[in-house]
Every structure is written in structure tokens, then in C-alpha cells.
């Protein structure tokens, strides 16, 4: 989405319309100066004031323009919000007994060991209610968006965790700030993601504001609504193997494990042992069977992925790749490096990109879901790369994490700081290769999980075995390819078969590169190997809007921005009220142009929206437009429309 400052009047209105889908409360907070000051510190590249904030809101919300009904009558305060809160949790009883025997257990992102817990589920929920009320600041919010949910969860955990060890480590954040210091890693360690300005800061007991965490289940599902907690509390534990997020501890408490992800970071699975299984029932695959992960190795984190894609999808991808003729996308000799210009003698495979094929897009979206993203962010992924390895072809061991060797690139690749780089790779095999055929993916820093230590062979023995085998003459003796086979036969290596996938991480949960994630593609000794991989980034990738730029290049950008003409439009806080005086309006409904906005009947609460001059609001009864309201700048920043 481009900035909305330069387009002509009608299209401008359209583009602003997207802004309207942002829940009212965000706008409410902005208009009251709650967020904007704080975030300007974290957003040095975005022009200050409303313009900057507006733009990033636009870019983050455009993917899912669902209208929310916004009903928040500020005049009703102060009142107790019991009913609203119970509605949000979807619990009927006033005592929150649903949470009686529930224990909330917190983990740091990627950490199988928990760092703190709250064993009194009801107390936790009461504390959560307090923070919900504080967030509304006198208003009983009828809806919470996911950022608000995350904010009050963060605050509540900060308040109630016992055995609280959930502070940041080393240089990441401020250890003495406890959980809040973990969630907000500070300016130096917080990449600015596309939805950064949507985050709702948490206020500490000392009155300091900080960024909230996100919370995921062990399987990566992001908690975006309060009633998901109720669901977790109610779900019978151990009734099926799929709900592995739930454990009954020795004391009879049912544990709900939540994995806290600091602002600006991305979720990572937290394996505890080789062979551990993670079912992902929330990710629908191509088959009836549920997708699941099996841990192959802990350091680096490598997972076998089952039922991830089908043979049909595999065939579609290969056929399309072979048929592709476009120079930028067709299968040809692979290149390496940040600028993708150099042919590397240690990478002899051929590859092409499938960015927009139907199957490719479907598979990419599935990858994001499996990785714990609750939204698909095109800018966080490369195209699906389709790889072909003919006999003898290979790719020597390397990292997928891109190293900025010269330091001359504008993109900030330092993912441990505020930069962005590849953090996860999902590799899909699309050919069946036998044990002697080669073509495995090897992790030279990891051992094969199924070979007892006493049975491991050394590299020399491996080469002897290769030379004595039927394919002993495929590779030149003493070549790097032959050396690589020695690794493949002694270290963790994964044999391709159609519809098998592998997931591994190139970063630690704190964003720093994981050097142990080094891996290679073993030479194919027989047949041919097709594979596809998706690299997923922890920020928008190079060249995309919102991708991190090194500080020394930032000034250049902002001066370019300053040079472009900007038009300022007045934002209006409008309120629509049904006074009840006009009986024909008793079932009125509010529309933004033709888009349903919310009920405005005589029993409905007033509806507040952020809107702009020139916007058209319709009041309908049935199909008939009873009244049209055009927002007029002259009437000021705050306008009330009563019917
Ligand atoms: C909690 O545990 C107690 C003691 O085992 C039991 O009596 C009570 O019914 C449980 N509450 C819920 C909501 O399951
Ligand atoms: C860490 O936080 C504490 C408490 O807010 C504060 O007193 C201290 O100065 C902070 N330390 C650093 C290095 O920012
Ligand atoms: C690999 O094999 C395919 C046939 O499957 C062929 O078209 C292609 O040219 C071969 N690539 C190389 C580099 O030999």
C-alpha cells in the first residue's frame, strides 16, 4: 500500500476507507495522545505525527478489512464491567469457576522450560479483569482487538506470576524490569514490524510504558481473543493426543502453557527432546490427516513435518516450474548471496521461483500458519524456490541466514538487533530417493537421532563405503562433493521422499544467527531430486516496504520523504447516536458507504468512529437509505450525529 498523500481526491477517500476498519479504540487512544508519543521513539524512520502513524496502520490492516462494530459509550463510566468481561471470556458464571483448577504457565519464546506460573486461575482472571477495566479507562469495552488482549495479558502476568523468572537475559532488555523487560527488548533489540503501531503499551507500576508480548500455544497458535483462554481451560486434558498444550500436573491442576514472544520477535517452537511431537490441528493441510512435527534435533532446531503437502501439490509445483519460461522465475543454475548475482561452484543445483502459482501461494500460506503467524505476511517470505538436482549436483554446507559481508548494503540484516533476516526454512521434497541415491539434506553439526553413538562411523569410513558402492564413480575422488557425502553419511541427514517436509531455524528465539543451522544438499548419486523451499523472515524482507534499513542510510530516506509534497486531511471523531425519538429509526443500521458498520437501533449504544472529511455514512432501515451523512471539515474534529 502506498502512502495516501499523493493520490487524487476520490481514490484517496477509498484508500482512507481502509483505515476505518481499525477498531475504534485504537483511534480513540491515538486521539488522546496515549500511543503516539511513545511510539515516535521507536519509529525514527517514519515522519512524526498522525501521518506516520496512519500510514503504518494502513499497511498492516489492509489484509483483512473486516468491519468491527464499535460501540463504546464514554459517557457510561464509571461502571463495573463484569458483564462485558464475562462476554469476552464467554463464561456464564460470575465466579470464574471455569478457571478454578487451572494454572497458567509462562514460557519465554522458544524455551521448553517454563519461567513462571500462576496457580490460581481464578485470581489470574480477576487480575485480568482489573487490567481490562483499566484499559477501558472508565469505558466497558465491548470488544478487544488482539493487541489489547496481548497488552492486558502481559500486564496480568507481570502482576501475578510466581516463581517469576521471566525476565530478559543478558543484553536483551532490562533484567530488573522482570517480565515487562522481557517483552520489551528495548530500542536496540526490537525490530519494527508492520503492525508495530497497533501495539498497545503496558504501563508498569512505576508508570513507565513498555511494549507487550504476544502469547502463543505450544503449537504456535496465537491467543487473539480472551475466550480462547476459556476454551483452553475447558478442553478436557489428554482426551485426545492433539491437545498437547494441556497437561495435568501432579497437584491436579490443569496447566495452560503460554509462550510469550517479545514485541518485534517471531514465534519459535520450543522442543524439549528428540522425538517429541507437535500436532498442528489449526493448520489445514492438503490431506485429511493432521499436520504434525517431530523433533529431529535440538541444536539446531530441526523438525520433520508430516502430512504437510500432498503428492498432487508436489506434482503441480514441479510441472509448473518446468513449464515456466520467464527469465526471472524459470529453473536455471542457482546463485547465492544477498544480491543473488554470483554463481557459486559449491552450489551446482538449478532453481527457479514460484511466486504466484495457485499451489505455491496455498503452500506459502500454510507455511506461515504452521510457523505460528496468525496472518499471512507476503513481505516476510521469499517466493517458493523450486530446486532441481540432477545426478552429481549438490549444495555445500551453508547458512540460510544472509551475511552482509561488506557492510555496504542498505538493508539491516542484523536480526539480533533491529534487523531482518531469514529465520525459518521449510523444505519440501518432491521426489522419492532410496538410501543409496543420495540427495539428503545434511546438518553437519547434528547427529542422526536413530544411530547409537557406538555405531557411528567416521568420515573416512563413509568415503570408503561410498567408493565401494554402485554409485562410487559418480563423484570425483577428493572433491568437495565427495567430502559432503561423508558428512551426509555420518551426521543428521534427511532423506527426500515426496510430500516429506523439514523445518529448521536459522536464528535463535532472540533473533541472533544460529551458526549450528549450517546445512547442505548432499550430491544426488542416482535419479533426480526436486525440492521446494520457503525462507521466512523475521521482518519484511529486503526491498519490501517496512524492511529494516541501517541507521546510516535512514537519513537519506527520510529526507527524500520530506521532499515529497504532503497534504493533510482532517481526521474527525464522529459519534452516531440513536436518540430513540424517531420510531421509524428503531431498527436503523449504520453503513460506511455500502459496507455494514454496526447496528444503530434505538436500543443500541452510540457508535464512535474515526473518519475523514468527505466520507459518506448511510443510515439504513431494511434496504432503504434513510439518511446520508457526509463528513464535513468545517464542523470540527469532534462531531455527533443523532437520528
Ligand atoms: C476443582 O477441583 C476440586 C477438587 O478436586 C473440585 O471439587 C472442583 O469441582 C474442581 N472445579 C472445577 C471447575 O473443575
Ligand atoms: C533497568 O530498569 C530499572 C527499573 O526500571 C532502572 O532503574 C534501571 O536504570 C534500568 N537499567 C538500565 C540499564 O536501563
Ligand atoms: C537436469 O535434467 C533435466 C531433465 O530432467 C534437463 O532438462 C536439465 O538440462 C538438466 N540440468 C543440467 C544442469 O544438466
XYZ file of C-alpha atoms and ligand atoms in Angstrom:
685
model
C 0.000 0.000 0.000
C 1.365 3.374 -0.956
C 1.101 6.425 1.200
C -2.177 8.125 0.747
C -0.798 11.604 0.468
C -0.392 11.922 -3.261
C -3.429 10.274 -4.810
C -6.330 12.165 -6.261
C -9.379 13.012 -4.203
C -11.731 10.084 -4.942
C -9.120 7.340 -4.739
C -7.804 8.980 -1.643
C -11.130 8.538 0.019
C -11.079 4.900 -0.934
C -7.655 4.326 0.499
C -8.530 6.085 3.688
C -11.541 3.878 3.966
C -9.247 1.039 4.849
C -8.207 2.996 7.892
C -11.725 2.909 9.138
C -11.614 -0.777 9.787
C -9.123 -0.206 12.569
C -11.136 -0.707 15.680
C -12.379 2.483 17.135
C -10.475 2.154 20.316
C -7.080 2.416 18.646
C -8.145 5.672 17.141
C -9.557 6.695 20.467
C -6.242 6.081 22.118
C -4.359 7.891 19.392
C -6.631 10.850 19.586
C -5.932 11.032 23.282
C -2.203 11.017 22.780
C -1.773 7.698 24.546
C 0.223 5.885 21.927
C 1.714 8.393 19.606
C 4.364 9.940 21.836
C 5.677 6.606 22.935
C 5.975 5.142 19.500
C 7.737 8.005 17.917
C 10.798 6.956 19.884
C 10.650 3.547 18.300
C 9.912 4.820 14.824
C 12.759 7.037 13.807
C 12.219 6.422 10.102
C 8.573 7.357 9.996
C 7.639 11.010 9.810
C 6.178 12.065 13.119
C 2.614 12.881 13.930
C -0.525 11.379 12.626
C 0.672 10.974 9.061
C 3.291 8.434 10.013
C 1.042 6.548 12.341
C -1.739 6.484 9.844
C 0.425 5.057 7.150
C 1.646 2.127 9.137
C -1.837 1.388 10.320
C -2.926 1.291 6.730
C -0.263 -1.105 5.649
C -0.923 -3.524 8.442
C -4.657 -3.618 8.221
C -5.176 -3.894 4.520
C -5.009 -7.669 4.522
C -8.175 -8.215 6.476
C -10.625 -5.407 6.063
C -13.351 -6.787 8.249
C -15.542 -4.151 9.793
C -15.833 -4.212 13.527
C -18.795 -2.957 15.300
C -17.587 -0.228 17.540
C -19.781 0.681 20.401
C -18.064 2.410 23.257
C -20.120 4.945 25.079
C -17.648 7.040 27.038
C -20.455 8.662 28.998
C -21.434 5.476 30.823
C -18.344 5.479 33.032
C -17.690 4.710 35.772
C -19.345 1.334 35.957
C -18.383 -2.202 36.648
C -17.614 -4.180 33.583
C -18.480 -7.644 34.870
C -20.914 -8.482 32.163
C -18.767 -7.180 29.331
C -15.794 -9.042 30.650
C -17.685 -12.286 31.025
C -18.989 -11.854 27.496
C -15.444 -11.503 26.242
C -14.374 -14.616 28.121
C -17.606 -16.378 27.189
C -18.159 -17.612 30.724
C -21.616 -17.597 32.263
C -20.793 -17.812 35.942
C -19.833 -14.799 37.990
C -17.182 -16.603 39.976
C -14.948 -17.628 37.060
C -15.083 -21.166 38.427
C -14.094 -22.392 34.982
C -10.595 -21.362 35.968
C -10.756 -22.896 39.436
C -8.248 -25.658 38.883
C -6.309 -24.001 36.116
C -2.727 -22.947 36.278
C -1.251 -20.525 33.768
C 2.325 -21.365 32.928
C 4.522 -18.956 31.010
C 7.473 -19.783 28.805
C 9.825 -17.463 27.052
C 9.596 -17.803 23.295
C 11.343 -20.960 22.118
C 12.040 -22.193 25.642
C 10.697 -25.606 26.634
C 11.309 -24.802 30.304
C 8.746 -22.517 31.872
C 9.847 -19.334 33.608
C 6.855 -18.530 35.797
C 3.349 -19.586 36.712
C 0.086 -18.525 38.243
C -1.529 -21.466 40.012
C -4.707 -19.702 40.995
C -6.575 -19.454 37.753
C -9.464 -17.507 39.229
C -7.189 -14.926 40.760
C -5.439 -14.599 37.428
C -8.747 -13.936 35.727
C -9.791 -11.363 38.336
C -6.481 -9.604 37.851
C -7.035 -9.757 34.109
C -10.404 -8.117 34.640
C -8.813 -5.262 36.551
C -6.419 -4.666 33.722
C -9.251 -4.872 31.213
C -11.114 -2.176 33.124
C -8.002 -0.052 33.357
C -7.528 -0.329 29.610
C -11.057 0.947 29.017
C -10.307 3.840 31.339
C -13.882 4.109 32.500
C -15.434 2.520 29.442
C -16.509 -1.101 29.360
C -15.019 -2.101 26.057
C -17.412 -4.430 24.231
C -14.663 -5.836 22.032
C -10.931 -6.172 22.345
C -8.637 -6.427 19.401
C -5.714 -8.823 19.658
C -3.275 -6.086 20.616
C -5.429 -5.067 23.533
C -5.729 -8.700 24.588
C -1.957 -9.022 24.480
C -1.476 -5.855 26.440
C -3.684 -6.900 29.345
C -2.257 -10.427 29.346
C 1.248 -9.018 29.557
C 0.261 -6.736 32.410
C -1.521 -9.511 34.254
C 1.396 -11.902 34.020
C 3.722 -9.185 35.223
C 1.442 -8.732 38.245
C 0.675 -12.307 39.223
C 3.468 -14.641 38.138
C 5.031 -16.535 40.977
C 8.477 -18.122 40.710
C 8.824 -15.349 38.211
C 11.987 -15.872 36.286
C 10.550 -14.487 33.076
C 12.956 -11.627 32.780
C 15.181 -10.886 29.840
C 18.591 -12.426 29.534
C 21.967 -10.778 29.106
C 21.899 -7.716 26.965
C 18.330 -8.255 25.856
C 16.180 -5.787 27.675
C 16.426 -4.757 31.293
C 16.566 -7.729 33.639
C 15.370 -5.753 36.644
C 12.136 -4.916 34.857
C 11.015 -8.515 35.072
C 8.565 -9.855 32.558
C 7.931 -6.403 31.096
C 11.648 -6.113 30.410
C 11.478 -9.401 28.552
C 8.520 -8.370 26.432
C 10.097 -5.060 25.519
C 13.667 -5.754 24.491
C 14.338 -2.040 24.080
C 15.054 0.088 21.069
C 18.260 -1.759 20.194
C 16.654 -5.180 20.094
C 13.157 -4.616 18.832
C 12.632 -4.959 15.095
C 9.787 -2.757 13.940
C 7.164 -4.997 12.393
C 4.355 -3.899 10.111
C 1.845 -3.756 12.926
C 4.141 -2.024 15.391
C 1.872 0.978 15.779
C -1.056 -1.247 16.611
C 0.657 -2.499 19.761
C -0.952 -1.318 22.954
C 1.722 -0.443 25.506
C 1.658 -1.690 29.072
C 2.127 0.693 31.951
C 4.273 -0.612 34.782
C 3.688 0.084 38.452
C 6.238 2.874 38.119
C 4.231 4.455 35.338
C 6.690 3.506 32.590
C 5.258 2.351 29.292
C 6.627 -0.666 27.517
C 5.773 -2.937 24.644
C 3.644 -6.038 25.236
C 4.364 -9.685 24.467
C 2.330 -11.893 22.195
C 1.181 -15.258 23.529
C 1.140 -18.497 21.621
C 0.187 -22.024 22.476
C 2.890 -24.650 22.417
C 1.730 -25.428 18.877
C 2.125 -21.833 17.785
C -1.475 -20.691 17.841
C -1.575 -17.017 18.785
C -4.012 -16.008 21.522
C -6.040 -13.204 19.994
C -9.270 -13.357 21.993
C -9.982 -13.844 25.665
C -12.419 -16.683 25.133
C -9.549 -18.760 23.767
C -8.334 -18.957 27.370
C -11.725 -20.286 28.411
C -11.593 -22.839 25.654
C -8.182 -23.979 26.824
C -9.438 -24.190 30.414
C -12.450 -26.245 29.421
C -10.850 -28.593 26.950
C -10.522 -31.987 28.573
C -6.909 -32.732 29.143
C -5.417 -35.752 27.483
C -8.736 -36.692 25.910
C -7.001 -36.640 22.586
C -3.349 -36.525 21.751
C -3.839 -33.442 19.688
C -4.350 -31.032 22.575
C -0.817 -31.353 23.787
C -0.956 -27.765 25.013
C -2.536 -29.085 28.131
C -1.056 -31.017 30.994
C -2.445 -32.122 34.299
C 0.232 -31.624 36.892
C 0.693 -33.827 39.962
C -1.302 -31.454 42.149
C -4.340 -31.934 39.911
C -4.076 -28.508 38.347
C -4.590 -28.275 34.669
C -1.748 -26.318 33.174
C -2.222 -23.929 30.305
C 1.166 -23.269 28.807
C 1.624 -19.991 27.024
C 4.726 -18.981 25.111
C 5.480 -15.275 25.380
C 7.003 -13.655 22.318
C 8.595 -10.216 22.829
C 7.379 -7.332 20.707
C 9.044 -7.366 17.302
C 10.023 -11.050 17.506
C 8.508 -14.112 15.901
C 7.227 -17.309 17.456
C 9.522 -20.344 17.501
C 8.703 -23.869 18.558
C 10.219 -24.903 21.862
C 11.257 -28.544 21.614
C 12.354 -30.354 24.759
C 13.597 -33.659 23.384
C 14.276 -35.514 20.162
C 11.222 -37.457 19.066
C 8.778 -35.005 20.672
C 5.608 -34.453 18.651
C 3.757 -31.206 17.981
C 0.331 -31.606 16.439
C -0.906 -28.609 14.491
C -4.658 -29.192 14.161
C -5.196 -25.479 13.454
C -3.234 -25.756 10.205
C -5.195 -27.420 7.483
C -3.068 -29.286 5.031
C -3.784 -30.930 1.742
C -4.735 -34.237 3.314
C -7.285 -35.413 5.852
C -4.527 -36.321 8.260
C -3.375 -33.697 10.747
C -0.084 -31.944 10.186
C 2.442 -32.646 12.897
C 6.081 -32.042 13.675
C 8.583 -34.460 15.093
C 11.723 -33.099 16.669
C 14.823 -34.399 14.889
C 17.379 -32.267 16.679
C 17.513 -29.585 19.365
C 20.598 -27.533 18.485
C 19.993 -26.575 15.752
C 16.222 -26.943 15.899
C 15.244 -29.340 13.128
C 11.812 -30.861 12.684
C 10.352 -33.473 10.408
C 6.984 -32.229 9.141
C 4.330 -34.818 8.374
C 1.251 -34.542 6.151
C 2.253 -31.045 5.183
C 1.559 -31.245 1.481
C 0.312 -33.829 -0.958
C 1.834 -35.632 -3.889
C -0.646 -33.832 -6.133
C 0.579 -30.465 -4.902
C 4.106 -31.659 -5.323
C 3.424 -32.609 -8.929
C 1.670 -29.316 -9.642
C 4.661 -27.372 -8.350
C 7.150 -29.377 -10.394
C 5.081 -29.231 -13.583
C 4.634 -25.507 -13.276
C 8.322 -24.965 -12.550
C 9.336 -26.961 -15.620
C 6.857 -25.096 -17.808
C 7.922 -21.661 -16.516
C 9.633 -19.582 -19.214
C 10.001 -16.186 -17.568
C 13.705 -15.464 -17.185
C 13.419 -14.310 -13.570
C 11.449 -17.366 -12.496
C 12.454 -20.292 -14.728
C 14.664 -23.083 -13.434
C 18.306 -22.308 -14.086
C 21.686 -22.587 -12.428
C 21.352 -21.367 -8.838
C 23.044 -18.299 -7.450
C 23.966 -17.451 -3.867
C 24.407 -14.411 -1.667
C 22.482 -11.327 -0.723
C 22.478 -9.865 -4.189
C 21.878 -13.150 -5.962
C 24.230 -12.465 -8.806
C 27.050 -14.881 -8.219
C 27.138 -18.441 -9.407
C 28.868 -20.478 -6.745
C 30.974 -23.511 -7.629
C 29.767 -25.089 -4.398
C 26.152 -24.848 -5.412
C 25.554 -26.774 -8.592
C 21.805 -27.174 -8.350
C 19.282 -25.426 -10.554
C 16.448 -23.381 -9.142
C 13.523 -21.190 -10.040
C 10.910 -19.224 -8.159
C 7.199 -19.724 -7.989
C 5.790 -16.536 -6.511
C 2.197 -16.523 -7.674
C 1.194 -20.017 -8.751
C -2.018 -21.170 -7.122
C -0.392 -24.106 -5.376
C 2.652 -22.078 -4.392
C 0.537 -19.401 -2.748
C -1.518 -22.021 -0.940
C 1.605 -23.735 0.333
C 3.200 -20.444 1.384
C 0.161 -19.523 3.443
C 0.225 -22.932 5.053
C 3.887 -22.429 5.956
C 3.075 -19.162 7.735
C 0.290 -20.779 9.683
C 2.471 -23.678 10.682
C 5.141 -21.244 11.885
C 2.705 -19.536 14.248
C 1.757 -16.471 12.217
C -1.906 -15.612 12.645
C -1.816 -13.554 9.459
C -0.148 -14.164 6.144
C 2.503 -11.536 5.554
C 3.667 -11.709 1.954
C 6.605 -9.427 2.691
C 8.013 -11.869 5.279
C 8.589 -14.642 2.769
C 10.605 -15.204 -0.344
C 8.917 -16.847 -3.288
C 8.695 -20.580 -3.149
C 12.023 -21.709 -4.539
C 11.842 -24.800 -6.707
C 15.071 -26.775 -6.779
C 16.377 -29.412 -9.151
C 19.376 -31.592 -8.502
C 20.418 -33.905 -11.325
C 22.952 -36.649 -10.740
C 26.124 -35.321 -9.017
C 24.562 -31.951 -8.214
C 24.821 -30.632 -4.658
C 24.950 -27.561 -2.448
C 27.791 -27.418 0.032
C 27.039 -26.618 3.665
C 25.894 -23.044 4.244
C 23.610 -20.877 6.356
C 20.309 -19.582 5.037
C 20.846 -16.511 7.241
C 22.310 -13.879 4.947
C 25.578 -12.348 5.975
C 26.227 -8.764 4.912
C 29.918 -9.360 4.266
C 30.834 -5.887 3.016
C 28.544 -3.921 5.318
C 27.607 -1.825 2.314
C 24.038 -2.988 1.905
C 21.234 -0.677 2.991
C 19.137 -3.476 4.409
C 19.881 -4.217 8.061
C 20.497 -7.966 8.229
C 21.374 -7.991 11.947
C 18.336 -9.846 13.157
C 19.698 -9.986 16.711
C 19.246 -6.224 16.855
C 16.602 -4.398 14.891
C 17.369 -6.023 11.551
C 15.677 -8.665 9.488
C 16.942 -11.885 8.019
C 15.735 -15.352 7.232
C 14.726 -17.101 10.435
C 12.970 -20.262 9.331
C 13.216 -22.551 6.344
C 10.593 -25.038 5.309
C 11.995 -27.502 2.829
C 9.638 -29.724 0.883
C 10.786 -32.772 -1.036
C 9.076 -33.675 -4.239
C 10.965 -36.822 -5.278
C 11.437 -40.260 -3.759
C 15.063 -41.228 -3.292
C 16.340 -44.524 -1.883
C 19.021 -44.992 0.786
C 21.782 -45.251 -1.835
C 20.536 -42.468 -4.095
C 21.975 -39.530 -2.140
C 20.281 -36.145 -2.219
C 19.706 -35.881 1.547
C 19.702 -32.624 3.464
C 22.573 -32.742 5.923
C 23.152 -30.842 9.165
C 26.860 -31.353 9.852
C 26.550 -30.021 13.428
C 23.889 -32.565 14.373
C 23.941 -36.319 14.924
C 21.489 -38.792 13.481
C 18.875 -39.487 16.174
C 18.458 -43.164 15.359
C 22.107 -44.256 15.275
C 23.529 -45.193 18.694
C 26.757 -43.391 19.451
C 28.720 -46.657 19.378
C 27.564 -47.347 15.815
C 28.581 -44.013 14.356
C 31.121 -44.260 11.565
C 33.762 -41.676 10.794
C 34.171 -39.661 7.628
C 36.943 -41.852 6.258
C 34.864 -44.993 6.615
C 31.964 -43.211 4.967
C 34.043 -42.330 1.907
C 35.309 -45.901 1.640
C 31.725 -47.152 1.753
C 30.712 -44.697 -0.960
C 33.560 -45.663 -3.264
C 32.720 -49.342 -2.869
C 29.024 -48.762 -3.649
C 27.328 -48.996 -7.104
C 27.490 -45.182 -7.351
C 31.098 -44.948 -6.240
C 32.187 -43.370 -9.507
C 29.610 -40.606 -9.787
C 31.727 -38.063 -7.923
C 35.308 -37.045 -8.499
C 37.579 -38.527 -5.863
C 38.680 -35.973 -3.297
C 36.138 -33.381 -4.495
C 34.042 -31.256 -2.099
C 31.032 -33.252 -3.241
C 32.624 -36.476 -2.053
C 33.570 -34.832 1.243
C 29.979 -33.737 1.613
C 28.769 -37.312 1.170
C 30.997 -38.230 4.081
C 29.094 -35.704 6.201
C 25.799 -36.948 4.854
C 26.569 -40.486 5.941
C 27.815 -39.605 9.391
C 25.678 -36.662 10.532
C 21.994 -35.841 10.711
C 20.694 -36.209 7.188
C 17.160 -36.300 5.922
C 16.211 -38.457 3.012
C 13.839 -36.992 0.456
C 10.546 -38.582 -0.285
C 7.582 -36.950 -1.967
C 5.460 -34.986 0.456
C 8.019 -35.029 3.248
C 8.947 -31.628 4.644
C 11.534 -30.348 7.074
C 11.525 -27.220 9.195
C 14.611 -25.647 10.682
C 15.519 -22.310 12.202
C 18.475 -20.133 11.241
C 18.017 -17.869 14.251
C 17.719 -18.294 17.987
C 14.498 -17.037 19.545
C 16.251 -13.745 20.351
C 16.940 -13.213 16.652
C 20.663 -13.903 16.640
C 22.008 -16.166 13.944
C 22.278 -19.825 14.916
C 25.585 -20.962 13.419
C 24.648 -24.601 14.059
C 21.893 -24.308 11.460
C 24.520 -24.836 8.771
C 23.270 -27.438 6.301
C 23.896 -28.741 2.816
C 22.247 -30.617 -0.010
C 24.021 -33.922 -0.474
C 25.021 -34.868 -4.008
C 22.425 -36.848 -5.872
C 24.001 -40.172 -6.838
C 21.110 -41.687 -8.720
C 17.826 -40.396 -10.176
C 16.872 -36.770 -9.803
C 15.719 -34.669 -6.888
C 13.103 -31.964 -6.915
C 12.503 -29.907 -3.808
C 10.967 -26.606 -2.877
C 11.823 -24.304 -0.052
C 10.369 -21.261 1.580
C 12.507 -18.852 3.526
C 10.607 -16.896 6.103
C 11.987 -13.664 7.513
C 11.634 -12.145 10.948
C 10.845 -8.743 9.377
C 9.747 -7.676 5.904
C 12.474 -8.820 3.580
C 14.867 -6.722 1.577
C 13.201 -4.271 -0.718
C 9.741 -4.506 0.815
C 8.087 -1.571 2.478
C 8.812 -1.693 6.186
C 12.040 -3.672 5.825
C 14.724 -2.538 8.280
C 17.262 -0.063 6.918
C 20.636 0.536 8.543
C 20.789 3.695 10.551
C 23.386 5.328 8.305
C 21.060 5.018 5.308
C 17.949 6.148 7.115
C 18.510 9.884 6.974
C 18.749 9.687 3.243
C 15.347 8.066 3.095
C 13.623 10.423 5.441
C 14.924 13.470 3.604
C 13.513 12.018 0.410
C 10.213 11.586 2.146
C 10.288 15.106 3.483
C 10.798 16.411 -0.033
C 7.611 14.846 -1.329
C 4.554 17.060 -1.015
C 2.165 16.090 1.689
C -1.453 17.020 2.030
C -3.009 16.936 5.416
C -6.568 15.815 5.891
C -8.559 16.361 8.977
C -9.448 13.323 10.968
C -12.851 13.501 12.591
C -14.004 11.628 15.667
C -17.610 11.057 14.824
C -20.270 9.600 17.037
C -23.556 8.204 15.784
C -26.397 8.131 18.287
C -29.949 6.896 18.031
C -31.961 9.250 20.218
C -34.997 6.982 20.102
C -37.192 9.925 19.116
C -37.833 8.769 15.571
C -39.688 5.496 15.706
C -39.050 4.713 12.052
C -35.375 4.500 13.006
C -35.802 1.905 15.751
C -34.077 -0.735 13.637
C -31.542 1.535 11.967
C -28.219 0.193 10.747
C -25.067 2.205 10.064
C -23.121 1.700 6.831
C -19.887 3.172 5.622
C -20.921 3.730 2.032
C -22.213 0.200 1.297
C -20.255 -1.542 3.986
C -22.069 -2.748 7.087
C -20.702 -0.972 10.133
C -22.983 -1.761 13.034
C -26.476 -1.680 14.442
C -27.807 1.715 15.389
C -31.266 0.803 16.618
C -32.972 2.609 19.462
C -31.598 0.076 21.954
C -28.070 0.078 20.594
C -25.320 2.098 22.224
C -23.807 5.042 20.382
C -21.165 4.184 17.854
C -17.902 6.066 17.607
C -15.643 6.004 14.560
C -12.596 7.715 13.219
C -13.430 9.137 9.864
C -12.313 11.824 7.429
C -13.817 14.731 5.612
C -15.658 13.594 2.542
C -16.535 10.197 3.961
C -20.054 9.036 3.350
C -22.091 7.279 6.035
C -25.515 5.836 5.350
C -28.241 5.052 7.847
C -30.448 2.294 6.512
C -33.636 0.665 7.660
C -34.064 -2.557 5.781
C -32.741 -1.870 2.302
C -33.724 1.734 2.292
C -31.232 4.529 2.884
C -32.977 6.849 5.339
C -30.200 9.317 5.822
C -26.802 10.086 4.323
C -24.143 11.889 6.278
C -21.118 13.408 4.584
C -18.348 14.308 6.970
C -17.606 17.988 6.703
C -14.347 19.501 7.794
C -15.896 22.782 8.825
C -17.810 21.149 11.646
C -14.657 20.417 13.584
C -12.729 17.442 14.864
C -15.441 16.005 17.023
C -18.908 15.539 15.629
C -22.076 13.910 16.938
C -24.818 12.738 14.591
C -28.120 11.975 16.207
C -31.027 10.302 14.480
C -11.620 -28.217 41.142
O -11.106 -29.236 41.940
C -11.916 -29.519 43.082
C -11.172 -30.534 43.927
O -10.714 -31.587 43.143
C -13.287 -29.989 42.632
O -14.107 -30.237 43.756
C -13.908 -28.921 41.759
O -15.144 -29.366 41.239
C -12.986 -28.554 40.612
N -13.562 -27.430 39.884
C -13.795 -27.440 38.579
C -14.406 -26.216 37.980
O -13.497 -28.390 37.872
C 16.509 -1.024 34.382
O 15.262 -0.772 34.978
C 15.344 -0.233 36.281
C 13.937 -0.168 36.850
O 13.041 0.416 35.946
C 16.041 1.121 36.208
O 16.157 1.674 37.474
C 17.419 0.948 35.586
O 18.029 2.199 35.393
C 17.311 0.248 34.243
N 18.643 -0.082 33.752
C 19.057 0.250 32.545
C 20.440 -0.197 32.197
O 18.346 0.851 31.743
C 18.767 -31.789 -15.493
O 17.843 -32.694 -16.073
C 16.836 -32.124 -16.880
C 15.950 -33.236 -17.402
O 15.203 -33.756 -16.321
C 17.461 -31.346 -18.019
O 16.458 -30.714 -18.792
C 18.414 -30.312 -17.476
O 19.076 -29.647 -18.504
C 19.440 -30.973 -16.569
N 20.253 -29.931 -15.963
C 21.562 -29.952 -16.013
C 22.261 -28.799 -15.362
O 22.181 -30.838 -16.556
